[in-house]
Coordinates of C-alpha atoms in Angstrom, one line a residue:
M1 CA 13.3 18.7 7.2
E2 CA 13.4 20.2 3.8
V3 CA 11.4 19.1 1.0
R4 CA 12.2 18.6 -3.1
E5 CA 10.2 17.8 -4.8
I6 CA 11.1 15.1 -8.5
S7 CA 8.8 13.4 -11.0
L8 CA 9.0 10.0 -10.6
A9 CA 6.7 7.8 -12.4
A10 CA 3.1 6.2 -10.9
T11 CA 2.4 1.7 -10.1
T12 CA 0.2 2.3 -13.1
P13 CA 0.6 4.2 -16.7
L14 CA -3.0 4.6 -15.6
A15 CA -2.5 6.3 -12.6
T16 CA 0.8 8.8 -14.1
D17 CA -1.8 9.7 -17.1
Y18 CA -4.8 10.8 -14.7
I19 CA -1.4 12.9 -12.8
N20 CA -0.1 15.0 -14.8
G21 CA -3.4 15.3 -17.0
T22 CA -3.2 13.4 -20.0
F23 CA -5.7 10.9 -19.3
P24 CA -9.2 12.2 -21.2
I25 CA -10.5 12.5 -17.4
E26 CA -14.4 12.0 -19.0
K27 CA -13.2 8.6 -19.6
G28 CA -13.0 7.3 -16.4
F29 CA -13.6 10.1 -14.1
S30 CA -16.3 13.2 -13.2
Y31 CA -14.1 16.0 -12.1
S32 CA -10.5 17.0 -13.7
L33 CA -7.5 17.7 -10.9
Q34 CA -6.7 20.5 -12.8
A35 CA -10.3 23.1 -12.4
E36 CA -9.0 25.3 -9.9
D37 CA -12.7 24.8 -9.1
V38 CA -13.1 20.7 -8.9
F39 CA -14.1 21.3 -4.9
W40 CA -16.1 24.2 -5.1
R41 CA -18.0 21.9 -8.3
R42 CA -18.4 18.4 -6.0
L43 CA -19.5 21.0 -3.3
D44 CA -22.8 22.0 -5.6
D45 CA -22.9 18.4 -7.4
I46 CA -23.4 17.2 -2.8
K47 CA -25.7 19.3 -1.9
G48 CA -29.4 17.6 -2.9
R49 CA -28.2 14.8 -1.7
A50 CA -29.5 13.3 1.2
Y51 CA -27.1 11.6 3.5
P52 CA -27.2 9.2 7.2
R53 CA -26.5 12.3 8.7
R54 CA -27.8 11.7 12.1
E55 CA -27.3 7.9 12.0
L56 CA -23.8 7.5 11.5
V57 CA -23.3 10.5 14.2
E58 CA -24.2 8.9 17.1
Y59 CA -22.0 4.8 15.9
L60 CA -19.3 7.5 14.7
R61 CA -19.7 8.5 18.0
S62 CA -20.4 5.7 19.5
Y63 CA -17.1 3.5 17.9
H64 CA -14.7 5.9 19.3
Q65 CA -15.5 6.1 22.5
R66 CA -14.2 2.6 22.9
F67 CA -11.0 3.9 21.9
H68 CA -10.8 7.9 23.8
A69 CA -10.6 9.5 21.1
S70 CA -8.9 12.4 21.6
S71 CA -11.6 15.9 22.1
E72 CA -11.0 17.3 18.9
T73 CA -12.1 14.1 17.1
F74 CA -15.9 13.6 18.7
Y75 CA -15.3 17.3 17.6
N76 CA -14.7 16.1 13.9
I77 CA -17.7 14.0 15.1
E78 CA -20.3 16.5 15.9
K79 CA -19.5 18.3 12.0
L80 CA -21.2 16.0 10.3
I81 CA -24.8 16.5 11.6
H82 CA -23.9 20.2 9.9
P83 CA -25.7 19.4 6.8
E84 CA -22.8 21.0 4.4
S85 CA -19.9 18.6 6.4
V86 CA -18.7 17.3 4.4
V87 CA -15.4 14.4 3.9
V88 CA -12.3 14.2 2.6
V89 CA -11.9 10.2 2.8
G90 CA -9.2 7.8 1.9
G91 CA -8.8 4.2 3.1
Q92 CA -6.5 1.0 3.2
Q93 CA -6.6 -2.5 5.0
A94 CA -5.7 -2.8 9.8
G95 CA -1.8 -3.4 9.7
L96 CA 0.0 -4.5 12.3
L97 CA 1.7 -0.7 14.0
T98 CA 0.0 0.3 10.9
G99 CA 1.4 -1.6 8.4
P100 CA 4.2 0.0 5.4
L101 CA 4.8 4.2 5.5
Y102 CA 2.7 5.1 2.4
T103 CA -1.4 4.0 5.2
I104 CA 0.6 7.2 7.0
Y105 CA 0.9 9.6 4.2
K106 CA -2.4 8.4 3.1
I107 CA -3.6 9.7 6.5
I108 CA -1.3 13.4 6.9
S109 CA -3.0 12.9 3.0
I110 CA -6.4 13.6 3.6
I111 CA -5.8 15.7 7.2
K112 CA -3.9 18.1 5.3
L113 CA -6.3 18.3 2.3
A114 CA -9.6 18.8 4.9
K115 CA -7.7 21.6 6.7
E116 CA -7.2 23.4 3.3
Q117 CA -10.7 22.8 2.2
E118 CA -12.2 23.2 4.8
R119 CA -10.4 27.1 4.9
K120 CA -11.3 27.4 0.9
L121 CA -14.4 26.1 1.2
G122 CA -15.8 27.4 4.8
V123 CA -18.6 24.4 5.4
P124 CA -17.4 21.6 7.8
V125 CA -14.9 19.4 6.5
V126 CA -13.8 16.1 8.6
P127 CA -11.1 13.9 8.3
L128 CA -12.6 10.1 7.7
F129 CA -10.0 6.9 7.2
W130 CA -12.0 4.1 6.5
I131 CA -9.7 0.8 7.5
A132 CA -11.1 -2.5 5.6
G133 CA -11.9 -4.5 8.6
E134 CA -14.0 -6.7 6.0
D135 CA -10.7 -7.3 3.8
H136 CA -9.9 -11.8 5.1
D137 CA -6.2 -11.2 3.0
I138 CA -4.3 -11.6 6.8
A139 CA -1.0 -11.9 4.3
E140 CA -1.3 -8.2 3.1
V141 CA -1.4 -6.7 6.9
N142 CA 0.4 -9.5 9.2
H143 CA 3.8 -8.6 9.3
V144 CA 6.3 -5.2 9.2
Y145 CA 10.0 -5.0 7.4
I146 CA 12.2 -4.9 9.8
A147 CA 16.1 -5.1 8.9
E148 CA 18.7 -7.6 11.0
D149 CA 21.8 -7.8 10.3
R150 CA 22.3 -6.4 7.4
K151 CA 19.0 -8.2 5.8
I152 CA 15.4 -6.7 5.4
K153 CA 13.5 -9.7 6.9
K154 CA 9.5 -10.2 7.1
Y155 CA 8.1 -10.4 10.2
V156 CA 5.7 -11.8 10.7
Y157 CA 3.2 -11.7 13.4
P158 CA 3.0 -15.9 14.4
D159 CA -0.7 -16.1 15.7
I160 CA -2.8 -16.8 13.0
P161 CA -6.4 -18.7 12.1
Q162 CA -7.1 -20.2 8.9
E163 CA -9.6 -19.5 7.9
K164 CA -10.4 -16.3 5.5
R165 CA -11.9 -14.7 8.3
M166 CA -12.3 -10.8 8.2
V167 CA -9.3 -9.2 9.4
S168 CA -11.7 -7.2 12.2
D169 CA -12.8 -10.9 13.7
V170 CA -8.7 -11.2 14.0
P171 CA -8.1 -11.5 17.7
L172 CA -5.3 -10.5 18.5
D173 CA -3.4 -12.5 21.8
H174 CA -1.9 -9.7 24.3
Q175 CA 1.0 -11.8 25.7
V176 CA 1.9 -12.6 22.0
C177 CA 1.1 -10.0 20.4
S178 CA 3.6 -8.5 23.2
T179 CA 6.9 -10.5 22.7
W180 CA 6.1 -9.8 18.5
I181 CA 6.0 -5.8 19.9
T182 CA 8.7 -6.2 21.6
N183 CA 11.3 -8.7 19.1
I184 CA 9.8 -5.5 15.9
V185 CA 11.7 -2.9 18.8
K186 CA 14.3 -3.8 20.1
T187 CA 15.8 -4.4 15.9
Y188 CA 14.9 -0.4 16.3
G189 CA 18.2 -0.1 18.4
E190 CA 18.0 1.7 22.4
T191 CA 17.2 5.8 22.1
E192 CA 15.8 8.3 24.1
T193 CA 12.1 7.7 22.7
T194 CA 12.7 3.8 23.0
N195 CA 10.4 3.2 26.0
K196 CA 8.1 6.0 25.6
L197 CA 7.7 4.2 22.4
L198 CA 7.2 0.9 24.0
D199 CA 4.8 2.1 25.8
F200 CA 2.3 3.8 23.1
L201 CA 2.2 0.3 22.2
F202 CA 1.0 -1.7 24.6
Q203 CA -1.5 1.3 25.4
C204 CA -3.1 0.7 22.0
L205 CA -2.5 -3.1 22.1
D206 CA -4.7 -2.9 26.2
Q207 CA -7.5 -1.6 24.0
S208 CA -7.7 -3.7 21.3
K209 CA -9.1 -7.3 21.2
T210 CA -8.8 -7.6 16.8
F211 CA -6.8 -6.2 14.4
V212 CA -8.7 -3.4 13.8
D213 CA -9.0 -2.3 17.0
F214 CA -4.8 -2.5 17.1
F215 CA -4.5 -0.3 14.0
A216 CA -7.6 2.4 15.5
S217 CA -6.4 2.5 18.7
I218 CA -2.9 3.4 17.0
V219 CA -3.9 6.1 14.3
L220 CA -6.2 7.4 16.7
R221 CA -4.1 8.2 18.7
L222 CA -0.7 8.7 16.6
F223 CA -2.9 11.8 15.4
A224 CA -5.7 12.9 18.2
S225 CA -4.1 16.7 17.7
E226 CA -5.3 16.7 14.1
G227 CA -8.8 15.3 15.4
L228 CA -8.4 12.5 12.8
V229 CA -12.2 10.1 12.4
V230 CA -12.7 6.1 12.0
L231 CA -14.5 4.5 10.6
N232 CA -14.3 0.4 11.4
A233 CA -15.9 -1.1 7.4
A234 CA -17.3 -4.3 9.1
D235 CA -18.8 -3.3 12.7
V236 CA -21.5 -4.5 12.6
P237 CA -24.3 -1.6 13.8
L238 CA -22.7 0.3 11.0
R239 CA -23.9 -2.5 8.8
A240 CA -28.6 -1.7 10.0
I241 CA -27.4 1.8 8.6
E242 CA -26.0 0.1 5.3
S243 CA -28.7 -2.5 5.6
S244 CA -31.1 0.0 2.7
F245 CA -27.9 0.0 0.4
F246 CA -27.2 -3.9 0.2
T247 CA -30.9 -4.5 -0.1
A248 CA -30.2 -2.2 -3.7
L249 CA -26.7 -3.1 -4.5
I250 CA -28.9 -6.6 -4.5
E251 CA -31.5 -5.2 -7.6
C252 CA -29.1 -4.1 -9.6
H253 CA -26.2 -6.5 -9.3
R254 CA -26.9 -7.2 -13.3
E255 CA -26.2 -3.6 -14.0
V256 CA -23.5 -3.0 -12.3
T257 CA -21.1 -5.4 -13.7
D258 CA -22.6 -5.2 -17.0
A259 CA -21.4 -1.1 -16.5
V260 CA -17.7 -2.0 -14.5
L261 CA -16.7 -4.6 -18.2
R262 CA -18.4 -1.3 -20.6
K263 CA -15.8 0.3 -18.4
Q264 CA -12.6 -2.0 -18.7
H265 CA -13.9 -2.1 -22.1
Q266 CA -14.0 1.1 -22.8
L267 CA -10.1 1.3 -21.1
R268 CA -8.5 -1.5 -23.5
Q269 CA -10.0 1.2 -25.9
L270 CA -7.2 3.7 -24.5
G271 CA -4.6 1.1 -24.4
Y272 CA -5.1 1.0 -20.2
K273 CA -4.6 -2.5 -19.3
N274 CA -8.4 -3.4 -16.7
T275 CA -6.8 -3.8 -12.8
L276 CA -10.2 -6.0 -11.5
D277 CA -11.0 -9.1 -12.1
I278 CA -14.4 -9.3 -13.2
Q279 CA -16.7 -11.6 -14.8
P280 CA -20.0 -11.6 -16.5
H281 CA -21.7 -13.4 -12.4
C282 CA -19.5 -11.2 -10.2
A283 CA -22.6 -10.6 -7.7
N284 CA -20.0 -8.4 -6.2
L285 CA -21.0 -9.0 -2.6
F286 CA -19.5 -11.5 -0.3
Y287 CA -21.6 -13.1 2.2
Y288 CA -19.9 -13.8 5.8
D289 CA -20.6 -16.8 7.8
G290 CA -18.9 -15.6 11.2
R291 CA -15.4 -17.6 10.0
Q292 CA -14.9 -16.8 5.8
R293 CA -16.1 -14.1 3.4
W294 CA -17.3 -16.0 0.9
L295 CA -17.8 -14.3 -2.6
L296 CA -21.1 -14.6 -4.1
E297 CA -22.3 -15.1 -8.1
H298 CA -25.4 -14.8 -9.8
D299 CA -26.5 -17.8 -11.6
P300 CA -29.2 -16.6 -13.6
Q301 CA -30.7 -19.3 -14.7
K302 CA -31.8 -21.1 -11.6
E303 CA -32.4 -17.5 -10.6
V304 CA -30.1 -18.2 -7.3
F305 CA -27.3 -17.0 -6.1
H306 CA -23.8 -19.0 -4.6
S307 CA -21.0 -19.7 -3.4
K308 CA -18.3 -20.6 -6.4
K309 CA -18.9 -23.7 -5.1
G310 CA -21.6 -24.0 -3.6
E311 CA -21.6 -24.0 0.1
F312 CA -24.1 -22.0 0.6
V313 CA -27.4 -20.5 -2.0
F314 CA -29.5 -17.6 -1.2
S315 CA -33.0 -16.6 -3.7
K316 CA -32.8 -13.3 -4.7
D317 CA -35.6 -12.8 -1.3
E318 CA -33.4 -14.3 0.9
L319 CA -30.3 -12.5 0.4
I320 CA -32.3 -8.8 0.6
Q321 CA -34.0 -10.6 3.2
L322 CA -30.8 -11.0 5.2
A323 CA -30.1 -7.4 3.6
K324 CA -33.2 -5.9 6.1
T325 CA -32.6 -8.3 9.1
K326 CA -29.1 -9.8 9.9
P327 CA -27.1 -7.1 7.4
G328 CA -23.5 -8.0 9.3
H329 CA -23.2 -11.2 7.0
L330 CA -23.1 -9.5 3.8
S331 CA -20.0 -7.8 3.6
N332 CA -18.8 -5.6 -0.2
N333 CA -16.3 -6.0 -2.9
V334 CA -13.4 -3.8 -4.5
V335 CA -16.6 -2.8 -7.0
T336 CA -18.8 -2.5 -4.6
R337 CA -17.2 -0.2 -1.5
P338 CA -17.0 2.3 -3.1
L339 CA -20.5 3.3 -3.7
M340 CA -21.0 2.2 0.0
Q341 CA -18.8 4.8 1.4
E342 CA -20.3 7.0 -0.9
F343 CA -24.7 6.2 0.5
L344 CA -23.3 7.2 3.8
L345 CA -20.1 9.4 4.0
P346 CA -20.5 13.3 1.7
T347 CA -17.4 12.7 0.5
L348 CA -16.1 15.8 -0.8
A349 CA -12.7 14.0 -2.2
F350 CA -11.7 10.5 -2.0
V351 CA -7.7 10.4 -1.6
A352 CA -6.4 7.7 -3.4
G353 CA -3.3 5.4 -4.2
P354 CA -1.5 4.9 -7.5
G355 CA -3.8 1.8 -7.4
E356 CA -7.0 2.8 -6.3
I357 CA -6.3 5.9 -9.0
A358 CA -6.6 2.5 -12.0
Y359 CA -9.4 0.8 -10.3
W360 CA -11.0 3.5 -9.9
A361 CA -11.5 4.4 -13.2
E362 CA -13.7 1.3 -13.9
L363 CA -16.1 2.0 -11.5
K364 CA -17.0 5.5 -13.4
E365 CA -20.7 4.6 -14.6
A366 CA -21.5 2.0 -11.4
F367 CA -22.2 4.7 -9.4
S368 CA -24.3 6.4 -11.8
I369 CA -26.6 3.5 -11.7
F370 CA -27.4 4.6 -8.3
G371 CA -28.1 8.4 -8.9
F372 CA -23.8 9.2 -7.8
K373 CA -21.4 10.8 -8.8
M374 CA -17.8 9.9 -8.3
P375 CA -16.0 11.9 -6.3
P376 CA -13.3 13.6 -7.2
V377 CA -10.2 11.6 -6.9
I378 CA -6.7 12.7 -5.1
P379 CA -3.8 11.1 -5.4
R380 CA -1.7 10.8 -1.8
V381 CA 1.5 12.2 -1.3
N382 CA 4.7 10.0 -2.3
I383 CA 7.0 10.4 -0.1
T384 CA 10.0 9.0 0.4
I385 CA 12.6 10.4 3.1
V386 CA 16.5 10.8 2.7
E387 CA 17.9 10.3 6.3
R388 CA 21.3 12.2 7.2
S389 CA 23.1 9.6 7.2
I390 CA 21.9 8.7 3.7
Q391 CA 22.3 11.9 2.3
T392 CA 26.4 11.5 3.6
D393 CA 26.3 8.3 1.9
L394 CA 24.6 9.3 -1.4
A395 CA 27.2 12.3 -1.3
E396 CA 29.7 9.9 -0.6
I397 CA 29.7 7.9 -3.5
G398 CA 29.0 10.6 -6.1
I399 CA 25.4 9.5 -7.1
D400 CA 22.1 10.8 -7.4
I401 CA 18.7 10.2 -5.4
M402 CA 16.9 10.2 -9.0
D403 CA 19.8 7.6 -9.7
V404 CA 18.4 5.4 -7.0
F405 CA 14.6 5.9 -8.3
K406 CA 15.6 4.6 -11.7
G407 CA 17.2 1.5 -10.6
R408 CA 20.8 1.8 -11.0
L409 CA 22.1 1.8 -8.4
E410 CA 24.1 -1.2 -9.0
E411 CA 25.7 -0.3 -11.7
A412 CA 27.0 2.8 -10.3
K413 CA 28.8 -0.1 -7.7
Q414 CA 30.4 -2.0 -10.9
Q415 CA 31.8 0.8 -12.3
W416 CA 32.9 2.8 -9.0
L417 CA 35.1 -1.4 -8.4
A418 CA 35.2 -1.1 -11.4
Q419 CA 37.7 2.3 -10.6
Q420 CA 39.5 1.2 -7.8
T421 CA 41.7 -0.1 -9.7
R422 CA 44.2 0.0 -12.9
Y423 CA 43.3 -4.0 -13.5
P424 CA 40.1 -4.1 -16.3
L425 CA 39.8 -7.7 -14.5
E426 CA 36.7 -8.0 -16.5
E427 CA 38.9 -7.5 -20.4
M428 CA 41.8 -9.3 -18.8
F429 CA 40.0 -12.8 -17.8
A430 CA 38.3 -12.9 -20.9
K431 CA 41.3 -12.9 -22.7
A432 CA 43.3 -15.3 -21.1
K433 CA 39.7 -17.1 -21.4
A434 CA 40.2 -17.2 -25.2
E435 CA 43.9 -18.0 -25.1
I436 CA 44.2 -20.4 -23.2
E437 CA 40.8 -22.3 -25.7
E438 CA 43.1 -21.0 -28.9
I439 CA 46.9 -23.1 -26.6
H440 CA 43.6 -26.1 -26.0
R441 CA 41.4 -26.0 -28.9
P442 CA 45.0 -28.6 -31.0
L443 CA 45.8 -30.1 -27.9
R444 CA 41.9 -31.3 -28.1
E445 CA 42.5 -31.9 -32.0
F446 CA 45.9 -33.5 -31.8
G447 CA 44.2 -36.5 -28.9
M448 CA 41.3 -37.3 -31.2
E449 CA 43.9 -38.3 -34.0
I450 CA 45.1 -40.6 -31.7
D451 CA 42.6 -41.4 -30.5
R452 CA 38.6 -40.5 -31.2
G453 CA 37.3 -42.4 -28.2
L454 CA 38.6 -39.4 -25.7
A455 CA 36.1 -36.8 -26.7
G456 CA 35.1 -36.9 -23.5
L457 CA 38.3 -36.6 -21.7
L458 CA 39.3 -33.9 -23.9
T459 CA 35.9 -31.4 -23.2
K460 CA 35.9 -31.8 -19.9
N461 CA 39.8 -31.0 -19.9
A462 CA 39.3 -27.9 -21.6
T463 CA 36.1 -26.6 -19.1
L464 CA 38.1 -27.4 -16.2
L465 CA 40.9 -24.9 -17.9
Q466 CA 37.6 -22.2 -17.7
A467 CA 36.2 -23.5 -14.6
Q468 CA 39.3 -22.7 -12.7
I469 CA 40.3 -18.6 -15.0
D470 CA 36.5 -18.5 -13.6
F471 CA 37.9 -19.5 -9.7
L472 CA 40.7 -17.4 -9.5
Q473 CA 38.6 -14.2 -11.3
Q474 CA 35.6 -14.4 -8.7
T475 CA 38.2 -14.7 -5.6
L476 CA 39.5 -11.5 -7.1
Q477 CA 36.8 -10.0 -7.4
R478 CA 35.9 -11.4 -3.3
A479 CA 38.8 -9.3 -2.2
L480 CA 38.1 -6.5 -4.0
I481 CA 35.0 -6.1 -1.7
R482 CA 37.2 -7.0 1.2
K483 CA 39.1 -4.3 0.3
Y484 CA 36.8 -1.9 -0.4
E485 CA 33.6 -3.4 2.0
V486 CA 33.6 0.2 4.1
E487 CA 32.7 2.1 0.5
L488 CA 30.5 -1.1 -0.2
R489 CA 28.3 -0.6 2.5
K490 CA 28.2 2.3 1.4
F491 CA 26.1 1.5 -1.6
S492 CA 24.1 -0.9 1.0
R493 CA 22.9 1.6 3.5
V494 CA 22.1 3.5 0.8
E495 CA 20.1 0.9 -1.6
M496 CA 18.1 -0.8 2.3
S497 CA 17.1 2.5 3.5
L498 CA 15.3 4.1 -0.7
M499 CA 14.7 1.2 -2.6
P500 CA 14.3 -2.3 0.1
N501 CA 13.5 -5.3 -1.8
Q502 CA 13.6 -3.5 -5.4
A503 CA 10.0 -1.9 -3.9
P504 CA 9.7 1.8 -2.5
Q505 CA 10.9 2.4 0.6
E506 CA 7.5 4.1 1.3
R507 CA 6.1 0.6 0.4
I508 CA 8.2 -2.1 2.5
W509 CA 9.5 0.4 5.9
N510 CA 7.1 0.9 9.6
I511 CA 6.2 4.5 10.6
F512 CA 7.7 3.5 14.0
Y513 CA 11.2 2.7 12.5
Y514 CA 11.3 6.9 13.2
I515 CA 9.8 7.4 15.6
N516 CA 12.0 5.2 17.8
K517 CA 15.2 6.9 16.6
Y518 CA 14.2 10.7 15.9
G519 CA 11.2 11.3 18.8
F520 CA 7.2 11.3 18.6
N521 CA 6.9 14.9 16.5
F522 CA 9.0 13.5 13.6
L523 CA 5.5 12.2 12.8
E524 CA 4.1 16.5 13.6
K525 CA 7.3 17.7 11.0
L526 CA 5.7 15.7 8.2
L527 CA 2.5 16.5 8.8
H528 CA 2.8 20.6 9.2
L529 CA 5.9 20.9 5.1
N530 CA 4.5 22.2 3.1
Y531 CA 2.8 19.4 0.4
Q532 CA 1.4 20.5 -3.2
W533 CA -1.1 18.1 -5.1
N534 CA 1.2 17.9 -8.0
G535 CA 0.8 15.5 -8.8
M536 CA 5.0 15.1 -7.8
H537 CA 7.1 12.6 -5.4
K538 CA 8.2 13.9 -2.0
I539 CA 11.6 14.0 -1.4
V540 CA 12.4 15.3 2.6
Y541 CA 15.8 15.1 4.4
I542 CA 15.7 15.4 8.0

């Protein structure tokens, strides 16, 4: 594998400026990426903090035993007992088969940064992946994209409940899921790895009852030798550890909302659009009845918390009592999840995608309400994989990969097609249509002199003539495409591989296509490449 770095804008302007070092750090973050001592400073800042280390270790031991996690993972869990130990954390939804590639890249980023900082700082650093099991947007995680008949298809898991159930509670039907997996892998083609891959996935499925179980089982096996630790944010036993902080979030809900709204206003004045949708009445917590999550709002007149249409209503005391006795009925929203993470974990760094970077900037003042300091926000690595056949296609059609990223592939294709004929078709047909119009106009005028009632017929006749020229032009263009079909397919292959659906490859394709084609050591090779934390996009040639 060979790595080339290129500069690409992030998907949000704020993230782009943050990565480039042009964002005014003090306006949205506590630490600068450009500071060489950033992790030493963070280490000093969290030394005085108390964390529920023993309870967390006991919980993580129990959780990972369910998946027969590796000895390396249990070794990392035990590190958390050490009073100087810290974590590098990042998270994502529990996508089926791990979802798009960027989830894998985030895990790689977490592992690489944890190892690097453990060497530099001389303290235990644990790589931890926060599974957003409390999320209820099933449509974000219930599918993978496949390539079939030279088209990109969204292949959806069919057995989904209609309620807004937390992903951690969405059950998997093993028979349905086995068929779903088999059909996906079939589109990858038969290789030496295919049977091993299917065995791997079926073993993970055997350990799983829910979407989150399946995700956890897969990533713990894929990264077993790296000692990855996972945390299911929706697990009920974890809620018992979080109980006291849920109480604090209820007590300070107004302050949290006001802090975010103030920061959003400041960022708008700097020219950045707000990412979070938050209103003054937001309580920033969900109530979960076991089947559906209900976002809570606060009514200052009645001093109650309620779901949007009043299906559930709680006084402040009732909600606090719920937090103390049944915390499994509460869950965080996008605002309070980072705060809960900071309460639980001695976080050395938070590894973030570009969207997360943008919305975390809106949360800075909310951290300080609880005496917290926002951890360093480190952009995950962004990767595009270029297979050898795609390298060949790029060379043969004569375009650079930057042309693909900048959306110039279609333009390049049309230019190439125009060069294949000595006749300028567009120009010739435009000229022909103009000449026909010039000939036909006097005839229409003459016809109007004879009978003005013929106006509609004369216009229709002119339109039909022009339509025939359009038809002839389209026929010749299709003939050209058929003639050069082999060459034009190279453009299609490049687009499908590198910018499928006009989106970055890492947002569409799944890791198991590459594992099936190149073997399980493909992931190991990807993991052991030398990545620089410079915000540059990594092109990996294989």
